[in-house]
Coordinates of N, CA and C in Angstrom, one line a residue:
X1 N 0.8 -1.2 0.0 CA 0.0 0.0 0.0 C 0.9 1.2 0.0
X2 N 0.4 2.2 -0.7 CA 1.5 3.6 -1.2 C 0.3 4.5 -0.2
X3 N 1.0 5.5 1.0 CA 0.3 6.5 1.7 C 1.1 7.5 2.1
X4 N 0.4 8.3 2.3 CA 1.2 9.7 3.1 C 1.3 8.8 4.2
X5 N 2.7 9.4 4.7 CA 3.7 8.7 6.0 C 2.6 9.6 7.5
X6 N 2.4 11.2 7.0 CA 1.5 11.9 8.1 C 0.2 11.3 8.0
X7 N -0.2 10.7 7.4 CA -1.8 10.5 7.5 C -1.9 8.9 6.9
X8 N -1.3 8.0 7.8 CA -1.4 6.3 7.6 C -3.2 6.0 7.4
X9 N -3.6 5.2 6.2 CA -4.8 4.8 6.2 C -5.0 3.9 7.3
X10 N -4.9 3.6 8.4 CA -4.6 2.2 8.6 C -5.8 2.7 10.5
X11 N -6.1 1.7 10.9 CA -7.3 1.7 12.3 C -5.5 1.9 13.3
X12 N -6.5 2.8 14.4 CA -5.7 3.1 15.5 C -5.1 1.3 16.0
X13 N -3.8 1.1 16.4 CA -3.6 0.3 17.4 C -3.6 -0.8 16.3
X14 N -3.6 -1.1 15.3 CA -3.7 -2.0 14.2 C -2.6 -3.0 13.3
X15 N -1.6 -2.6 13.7 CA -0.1 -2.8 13.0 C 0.9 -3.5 14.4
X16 N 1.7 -4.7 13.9 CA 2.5 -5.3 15.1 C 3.9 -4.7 14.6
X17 N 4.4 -4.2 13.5 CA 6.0 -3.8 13.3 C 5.2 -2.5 11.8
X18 N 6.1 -1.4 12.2 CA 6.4 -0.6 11.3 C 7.7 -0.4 11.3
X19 N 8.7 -0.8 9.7 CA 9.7 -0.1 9.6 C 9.8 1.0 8.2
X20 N 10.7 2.0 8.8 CA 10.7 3.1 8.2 C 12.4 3.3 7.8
X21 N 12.7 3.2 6.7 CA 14.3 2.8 5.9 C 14.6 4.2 5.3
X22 N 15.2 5.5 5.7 CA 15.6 6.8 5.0 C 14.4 7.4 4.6
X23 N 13.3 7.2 5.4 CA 12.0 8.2 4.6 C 12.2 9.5 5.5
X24 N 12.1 9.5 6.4 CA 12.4 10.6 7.5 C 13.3 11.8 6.7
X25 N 14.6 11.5 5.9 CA 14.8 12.6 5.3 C 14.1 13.8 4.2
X26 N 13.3 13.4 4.0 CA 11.9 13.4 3.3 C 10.8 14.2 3.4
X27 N 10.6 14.4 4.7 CA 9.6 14.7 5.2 C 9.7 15.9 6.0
X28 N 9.1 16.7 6.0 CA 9.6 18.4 6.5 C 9.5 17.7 8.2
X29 N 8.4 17.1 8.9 CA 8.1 16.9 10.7 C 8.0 15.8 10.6
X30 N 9.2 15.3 11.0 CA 9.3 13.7 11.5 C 8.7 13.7 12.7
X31 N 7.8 14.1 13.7 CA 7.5 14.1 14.6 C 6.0 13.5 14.5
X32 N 5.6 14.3 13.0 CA 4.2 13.9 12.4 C 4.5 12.4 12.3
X33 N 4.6 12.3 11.7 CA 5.5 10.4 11.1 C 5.1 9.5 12.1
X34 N 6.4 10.2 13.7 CA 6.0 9.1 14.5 C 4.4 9.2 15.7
X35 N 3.8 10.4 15.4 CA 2.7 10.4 15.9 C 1.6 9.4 15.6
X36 N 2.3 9.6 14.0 CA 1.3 8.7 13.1 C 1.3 6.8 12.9
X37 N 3.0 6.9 13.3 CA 3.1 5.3 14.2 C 2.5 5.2 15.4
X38 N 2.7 6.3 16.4 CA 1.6 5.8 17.9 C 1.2 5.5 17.4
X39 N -0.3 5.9 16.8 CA -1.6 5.7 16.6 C -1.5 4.3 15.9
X40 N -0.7 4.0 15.1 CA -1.6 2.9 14.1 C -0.7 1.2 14.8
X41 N 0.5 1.5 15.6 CA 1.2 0.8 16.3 C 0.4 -0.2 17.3
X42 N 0.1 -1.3 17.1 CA 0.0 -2.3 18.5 C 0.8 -1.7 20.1
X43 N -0.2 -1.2 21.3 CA 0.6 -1.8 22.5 C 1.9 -3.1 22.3
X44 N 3.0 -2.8 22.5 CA 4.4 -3.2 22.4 C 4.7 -4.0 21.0
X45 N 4.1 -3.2 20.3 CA 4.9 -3.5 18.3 C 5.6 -2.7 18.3
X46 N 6.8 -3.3 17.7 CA 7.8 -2.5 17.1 C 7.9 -1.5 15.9
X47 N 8.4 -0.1 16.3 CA 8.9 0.7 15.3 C 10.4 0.3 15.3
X48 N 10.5 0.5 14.0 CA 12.4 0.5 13.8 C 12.6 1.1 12.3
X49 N 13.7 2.1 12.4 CA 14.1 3.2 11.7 C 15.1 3.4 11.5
X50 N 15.8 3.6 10.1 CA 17.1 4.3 10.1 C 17.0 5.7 9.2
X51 N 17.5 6.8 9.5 CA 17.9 7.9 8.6 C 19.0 8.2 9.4
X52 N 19.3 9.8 7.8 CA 20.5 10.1 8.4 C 20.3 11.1 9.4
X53 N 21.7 11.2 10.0 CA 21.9 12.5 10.9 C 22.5 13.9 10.6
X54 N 23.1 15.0 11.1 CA 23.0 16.2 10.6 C 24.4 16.2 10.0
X55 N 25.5 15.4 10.1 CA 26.5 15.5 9.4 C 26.4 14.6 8.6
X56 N 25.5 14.3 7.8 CA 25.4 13.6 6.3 C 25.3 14.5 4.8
X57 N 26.1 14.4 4.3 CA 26.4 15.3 2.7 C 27.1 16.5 3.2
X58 N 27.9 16.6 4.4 CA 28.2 18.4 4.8 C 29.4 18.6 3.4
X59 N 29.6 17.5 3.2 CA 30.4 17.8 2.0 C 30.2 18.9 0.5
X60 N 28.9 18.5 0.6 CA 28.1 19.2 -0.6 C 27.4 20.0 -0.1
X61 N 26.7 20.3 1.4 CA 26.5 21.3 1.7 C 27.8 23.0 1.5
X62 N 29.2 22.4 1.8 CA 30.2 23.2 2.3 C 30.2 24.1 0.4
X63 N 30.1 23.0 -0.5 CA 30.7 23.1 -1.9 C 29.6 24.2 -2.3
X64 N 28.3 23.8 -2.2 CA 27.2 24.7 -2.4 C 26.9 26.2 -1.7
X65 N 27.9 26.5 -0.2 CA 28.2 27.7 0.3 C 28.8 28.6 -0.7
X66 N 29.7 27.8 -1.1 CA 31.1 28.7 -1.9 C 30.1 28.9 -3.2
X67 N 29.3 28.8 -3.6 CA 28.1 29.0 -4.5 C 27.4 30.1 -4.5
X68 N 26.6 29.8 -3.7 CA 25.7 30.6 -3.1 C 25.0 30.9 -1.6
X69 N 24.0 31.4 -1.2 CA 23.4 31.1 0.5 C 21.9 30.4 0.1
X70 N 21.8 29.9 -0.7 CA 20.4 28.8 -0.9 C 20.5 27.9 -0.4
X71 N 19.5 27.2 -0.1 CA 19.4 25.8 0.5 C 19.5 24.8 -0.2
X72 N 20.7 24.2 -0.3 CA 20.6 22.9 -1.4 C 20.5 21.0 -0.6
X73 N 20.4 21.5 0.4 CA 21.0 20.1 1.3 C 20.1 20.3 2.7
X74 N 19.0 19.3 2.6 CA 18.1 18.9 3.7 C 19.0 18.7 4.8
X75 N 18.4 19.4 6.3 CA 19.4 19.8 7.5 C 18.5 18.2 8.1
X76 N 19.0 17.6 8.5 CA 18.3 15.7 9.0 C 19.0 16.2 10.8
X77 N 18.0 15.8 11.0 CA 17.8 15.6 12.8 C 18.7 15.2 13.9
X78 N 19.2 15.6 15.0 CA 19.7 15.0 15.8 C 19.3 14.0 16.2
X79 N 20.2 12.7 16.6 CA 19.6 11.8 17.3 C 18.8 11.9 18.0
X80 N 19.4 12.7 18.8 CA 18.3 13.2 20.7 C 17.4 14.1 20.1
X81 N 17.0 14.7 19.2 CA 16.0 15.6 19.0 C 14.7 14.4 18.1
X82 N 15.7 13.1 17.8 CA 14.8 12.5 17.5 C 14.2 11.0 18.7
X83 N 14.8 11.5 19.4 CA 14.7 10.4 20.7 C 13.5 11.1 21.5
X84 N 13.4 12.8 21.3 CA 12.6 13.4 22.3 C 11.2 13.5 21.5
X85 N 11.4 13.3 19.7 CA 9.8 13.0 19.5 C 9.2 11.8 19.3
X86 N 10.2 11.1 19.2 CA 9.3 9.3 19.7 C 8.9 9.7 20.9
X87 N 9.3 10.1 22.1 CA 8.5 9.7 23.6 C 7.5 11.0 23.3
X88 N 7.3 12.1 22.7 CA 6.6 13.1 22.7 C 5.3 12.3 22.1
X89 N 5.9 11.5 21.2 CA 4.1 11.0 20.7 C 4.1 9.8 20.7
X90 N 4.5 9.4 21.8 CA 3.3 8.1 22.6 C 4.7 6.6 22.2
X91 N 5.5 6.8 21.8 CA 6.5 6.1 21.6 C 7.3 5.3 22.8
X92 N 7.4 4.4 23.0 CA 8.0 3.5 24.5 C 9.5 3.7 24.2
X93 N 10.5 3.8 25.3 CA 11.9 3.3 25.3 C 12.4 3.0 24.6
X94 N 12.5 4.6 23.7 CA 13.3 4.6 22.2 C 14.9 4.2 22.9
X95 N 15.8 3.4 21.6 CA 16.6 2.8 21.6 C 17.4 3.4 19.9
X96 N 18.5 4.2 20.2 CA 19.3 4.9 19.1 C 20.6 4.7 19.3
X97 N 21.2 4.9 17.4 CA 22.3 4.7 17.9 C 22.7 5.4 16.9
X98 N 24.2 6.0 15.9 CA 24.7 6.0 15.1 C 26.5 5.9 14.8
X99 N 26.3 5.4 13.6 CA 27.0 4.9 12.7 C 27.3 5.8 11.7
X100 N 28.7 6.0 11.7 CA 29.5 7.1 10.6 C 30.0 6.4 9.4
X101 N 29.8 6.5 8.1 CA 30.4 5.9 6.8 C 31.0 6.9 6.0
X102 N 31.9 6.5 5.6 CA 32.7 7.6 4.6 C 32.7 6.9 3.2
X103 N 32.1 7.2 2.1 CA 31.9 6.5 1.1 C 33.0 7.4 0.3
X104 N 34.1 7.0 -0.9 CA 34.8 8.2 -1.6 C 34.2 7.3 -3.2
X105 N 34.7 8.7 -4.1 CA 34.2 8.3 -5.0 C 34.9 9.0 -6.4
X106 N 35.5 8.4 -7.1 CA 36.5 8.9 -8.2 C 36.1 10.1 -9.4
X107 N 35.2 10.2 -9.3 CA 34.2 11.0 -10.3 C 33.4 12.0 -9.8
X108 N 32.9 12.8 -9.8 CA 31.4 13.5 -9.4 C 30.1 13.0 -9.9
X109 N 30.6 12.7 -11.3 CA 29.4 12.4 -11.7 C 28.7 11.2 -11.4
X110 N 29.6 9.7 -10.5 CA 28.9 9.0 -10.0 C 28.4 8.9 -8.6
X111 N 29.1 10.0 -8.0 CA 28.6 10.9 -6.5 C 26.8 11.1 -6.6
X112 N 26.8 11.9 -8.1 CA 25.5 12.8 -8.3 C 24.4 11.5 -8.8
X113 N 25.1 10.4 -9.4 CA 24.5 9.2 -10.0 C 23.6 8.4 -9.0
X114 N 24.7 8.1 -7.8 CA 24.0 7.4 -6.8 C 22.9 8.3 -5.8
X115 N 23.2 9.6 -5.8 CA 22.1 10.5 -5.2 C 21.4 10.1 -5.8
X116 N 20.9 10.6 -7.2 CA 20.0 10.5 -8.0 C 19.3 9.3 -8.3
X117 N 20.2 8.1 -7.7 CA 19.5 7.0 -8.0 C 18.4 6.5 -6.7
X118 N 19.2 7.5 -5.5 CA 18.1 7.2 -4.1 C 17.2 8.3 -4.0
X119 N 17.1 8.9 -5.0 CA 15.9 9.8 -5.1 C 16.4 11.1 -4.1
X120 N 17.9 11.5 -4.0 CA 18.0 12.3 -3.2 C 17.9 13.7 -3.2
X121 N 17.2 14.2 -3.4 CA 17.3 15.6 -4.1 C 16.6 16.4 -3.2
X122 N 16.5 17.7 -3.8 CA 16.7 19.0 -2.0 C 15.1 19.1 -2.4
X123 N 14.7 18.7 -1.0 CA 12.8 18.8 -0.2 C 12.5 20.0 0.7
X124 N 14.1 20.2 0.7 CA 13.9 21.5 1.7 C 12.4 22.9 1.1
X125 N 11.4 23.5 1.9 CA 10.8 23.9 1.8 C 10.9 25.7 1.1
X126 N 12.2 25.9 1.6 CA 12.8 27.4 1.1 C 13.7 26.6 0.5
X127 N 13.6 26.0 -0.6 CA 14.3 26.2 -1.9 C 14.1 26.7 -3.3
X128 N 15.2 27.1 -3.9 CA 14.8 27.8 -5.0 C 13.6 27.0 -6.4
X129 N 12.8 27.7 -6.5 CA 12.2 26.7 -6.9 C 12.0 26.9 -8.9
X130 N 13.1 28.0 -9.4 CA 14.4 27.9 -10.7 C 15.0 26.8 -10.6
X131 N 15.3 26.6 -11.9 CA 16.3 25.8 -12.3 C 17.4 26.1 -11.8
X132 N 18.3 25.5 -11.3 CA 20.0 25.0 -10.8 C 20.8 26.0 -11.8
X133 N 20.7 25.6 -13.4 CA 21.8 26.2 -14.2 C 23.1 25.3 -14.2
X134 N 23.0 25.2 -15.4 CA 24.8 24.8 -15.7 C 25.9 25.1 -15.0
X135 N 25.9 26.7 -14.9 CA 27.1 27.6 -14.6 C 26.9 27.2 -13.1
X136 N 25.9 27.4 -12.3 CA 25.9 27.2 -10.9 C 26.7 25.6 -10.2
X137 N 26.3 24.9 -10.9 CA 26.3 23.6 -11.0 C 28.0 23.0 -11.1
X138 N 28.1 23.5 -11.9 CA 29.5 23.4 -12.4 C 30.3 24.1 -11.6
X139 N 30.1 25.4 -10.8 CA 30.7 26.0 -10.0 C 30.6 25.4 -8.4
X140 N 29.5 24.4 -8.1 CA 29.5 23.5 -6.8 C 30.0 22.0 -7.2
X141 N 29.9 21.6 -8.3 CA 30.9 20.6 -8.8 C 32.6 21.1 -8.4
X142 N 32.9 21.8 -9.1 CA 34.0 22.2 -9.0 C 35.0 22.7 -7.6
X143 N 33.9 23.1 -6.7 CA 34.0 23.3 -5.0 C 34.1 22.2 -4.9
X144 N 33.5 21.5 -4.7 CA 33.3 19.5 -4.4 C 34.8 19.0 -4.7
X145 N 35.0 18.9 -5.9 CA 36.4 18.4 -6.4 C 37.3 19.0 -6.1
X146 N 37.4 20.3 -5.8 CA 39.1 21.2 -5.6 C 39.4 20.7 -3.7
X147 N 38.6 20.2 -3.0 CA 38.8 19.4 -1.8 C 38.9 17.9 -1.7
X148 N 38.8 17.7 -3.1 CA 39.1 15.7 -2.9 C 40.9 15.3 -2.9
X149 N 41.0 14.5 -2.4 CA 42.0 14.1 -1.4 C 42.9 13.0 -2.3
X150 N 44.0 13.2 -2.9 CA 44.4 12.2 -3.9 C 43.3 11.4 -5.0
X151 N 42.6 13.3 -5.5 CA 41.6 12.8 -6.9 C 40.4 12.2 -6.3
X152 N 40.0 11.6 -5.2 CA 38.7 11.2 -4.7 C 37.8 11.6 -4.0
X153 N 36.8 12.2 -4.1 CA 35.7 12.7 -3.5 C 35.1 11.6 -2.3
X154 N 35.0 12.8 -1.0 CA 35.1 11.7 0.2 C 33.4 12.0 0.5
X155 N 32.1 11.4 0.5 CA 31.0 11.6 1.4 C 30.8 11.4 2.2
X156 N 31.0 11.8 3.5 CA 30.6 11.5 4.9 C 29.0 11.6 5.4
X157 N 28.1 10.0 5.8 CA 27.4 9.8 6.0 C 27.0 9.9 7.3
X158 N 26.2 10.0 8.3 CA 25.9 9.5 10.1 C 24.5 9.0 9.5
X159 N 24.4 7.7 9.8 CA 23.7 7.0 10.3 C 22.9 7.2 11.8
X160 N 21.5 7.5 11.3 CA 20.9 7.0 12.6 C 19.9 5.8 12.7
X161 N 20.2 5.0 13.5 CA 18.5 3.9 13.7 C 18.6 3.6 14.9
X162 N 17.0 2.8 15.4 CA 16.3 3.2 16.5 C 15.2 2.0 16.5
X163 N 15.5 1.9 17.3 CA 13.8 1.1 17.5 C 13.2 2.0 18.7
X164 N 11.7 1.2 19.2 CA 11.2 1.5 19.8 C 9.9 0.7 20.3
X165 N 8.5 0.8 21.2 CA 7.5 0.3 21.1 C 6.3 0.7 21.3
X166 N 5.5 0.5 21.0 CA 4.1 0.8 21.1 C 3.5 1.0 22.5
X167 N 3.1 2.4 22.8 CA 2.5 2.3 23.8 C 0.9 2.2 24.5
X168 N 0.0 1.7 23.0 CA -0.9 1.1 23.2 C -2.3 2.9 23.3
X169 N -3.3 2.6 23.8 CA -3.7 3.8 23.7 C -3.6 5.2 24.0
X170 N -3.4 6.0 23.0 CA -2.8 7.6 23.8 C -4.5 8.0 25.5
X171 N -3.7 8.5 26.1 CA -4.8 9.0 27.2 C -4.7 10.6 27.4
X172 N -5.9 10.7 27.8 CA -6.1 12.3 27.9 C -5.4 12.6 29.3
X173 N -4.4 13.7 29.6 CA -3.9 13.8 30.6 C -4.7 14.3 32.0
X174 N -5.9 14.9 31.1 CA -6.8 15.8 31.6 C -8.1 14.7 32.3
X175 N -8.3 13.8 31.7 CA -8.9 12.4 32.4 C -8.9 11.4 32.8
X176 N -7.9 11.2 33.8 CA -7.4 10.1 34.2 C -9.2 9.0 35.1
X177 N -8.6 7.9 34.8 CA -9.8 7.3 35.4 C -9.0 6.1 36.1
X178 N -9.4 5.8 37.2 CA -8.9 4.8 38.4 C -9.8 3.8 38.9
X179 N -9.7 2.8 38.9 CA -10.5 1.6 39.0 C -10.6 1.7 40.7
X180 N -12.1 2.0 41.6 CA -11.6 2.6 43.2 C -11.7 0.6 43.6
X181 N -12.4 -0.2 42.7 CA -12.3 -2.1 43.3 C -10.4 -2.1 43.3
X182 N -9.9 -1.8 42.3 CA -8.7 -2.3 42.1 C -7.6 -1.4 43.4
X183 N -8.4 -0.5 44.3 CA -7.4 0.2 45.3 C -7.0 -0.7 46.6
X184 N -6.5 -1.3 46.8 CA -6.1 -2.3 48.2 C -6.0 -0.9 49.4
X185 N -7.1 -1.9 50.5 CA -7.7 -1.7 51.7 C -6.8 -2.1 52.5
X186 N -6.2 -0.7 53.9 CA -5.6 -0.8 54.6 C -5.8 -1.7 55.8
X187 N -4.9 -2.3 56.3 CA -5.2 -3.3 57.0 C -4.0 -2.5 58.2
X188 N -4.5 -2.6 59.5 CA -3.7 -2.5 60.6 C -4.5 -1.4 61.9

């Protein structure tokens, strides 16, 4: 089934595992996302997730400064800022971790190949929404490559993933209800 990640077609409490594989970069409020796992998550089903973290692409972020001040490179989440909206929406004893990869790569053009082929391209919301241009292009190509390191262009990725579990029905904080049979009677 193909759906918006904020608005899952699916019945509250309905699902025993959701995984979520680099969608998170994607998405302007990952917070929405995992709101939208509470809800559709089983009491103790697993979420489990990986995206990246905020030093992924700063390579091509740095190349693209020397460019211009537009936004070409989605800014991806702190761990802990993503640890604090799993438990914000109803998320159990998130579990994170990351992982640093350094992929290099002889060419640019197969740098821009494999973006291209993960569908990576800038979602950022204040982006230019013109065409790139040759000349621009070629002038953040060219930043990119005058820093590669015996002819090879280095990408530095951080890895984030996480599990977590289902905490079953969200409750209004404002109406708590207490069973008075289930209160044990003092004795002495």
């Amino acid at each position: 089934m193909q759906a918006n990640a904020g608005q899952l077609p699916f019945q509250d409490q309905s699902i025993d595992l959701v995984f979520c594989n680099l969608l998170l970069p994607y998405v302007d409020r990952p917070a929405r996302v995992f709101e939208e796992v509470s809800r559709v998550l089983k009491r103790d089903g697993v979420f489990i997730f990986a995206t990246l973290g905020p030093d992924s692409l700063s390579e091509i972020r740095r190349a693209w400064r020397q460019v211009d001040s537009d936004g070409h490179v989605n800014d991806f989440p702190d761990m802990h800022d993503l640890g604090d909206a799993l438990v914000r929406s109803g998320l159990r004893d998130p579990v994170l971790d990351v992982d640093r990869l350094a992929v290099e790569y002889e060419h640019a053009s197969r740098l821009f190949g494999d973006l291209k082929d993960v569908a990576a391209g800038n979602t950022l919301a204040q982006r230019r929404r013109t065409l790139t241009g040759r000349q621009r292009f070629a002038r953040m190509r060219q930043a990119l490559t005058a820093t590669a390191d015996s002819g090879r262009i280095r990408l530095d990725l951080e890895l984030v993933y996480g599990h977590c579990w289902g905490g079953g029905p969200r409750r209004d904080p404002a109406n708590i209800r207490i069973d008075a049979s289930r209160i044990p009677r003092r004795r002495g």
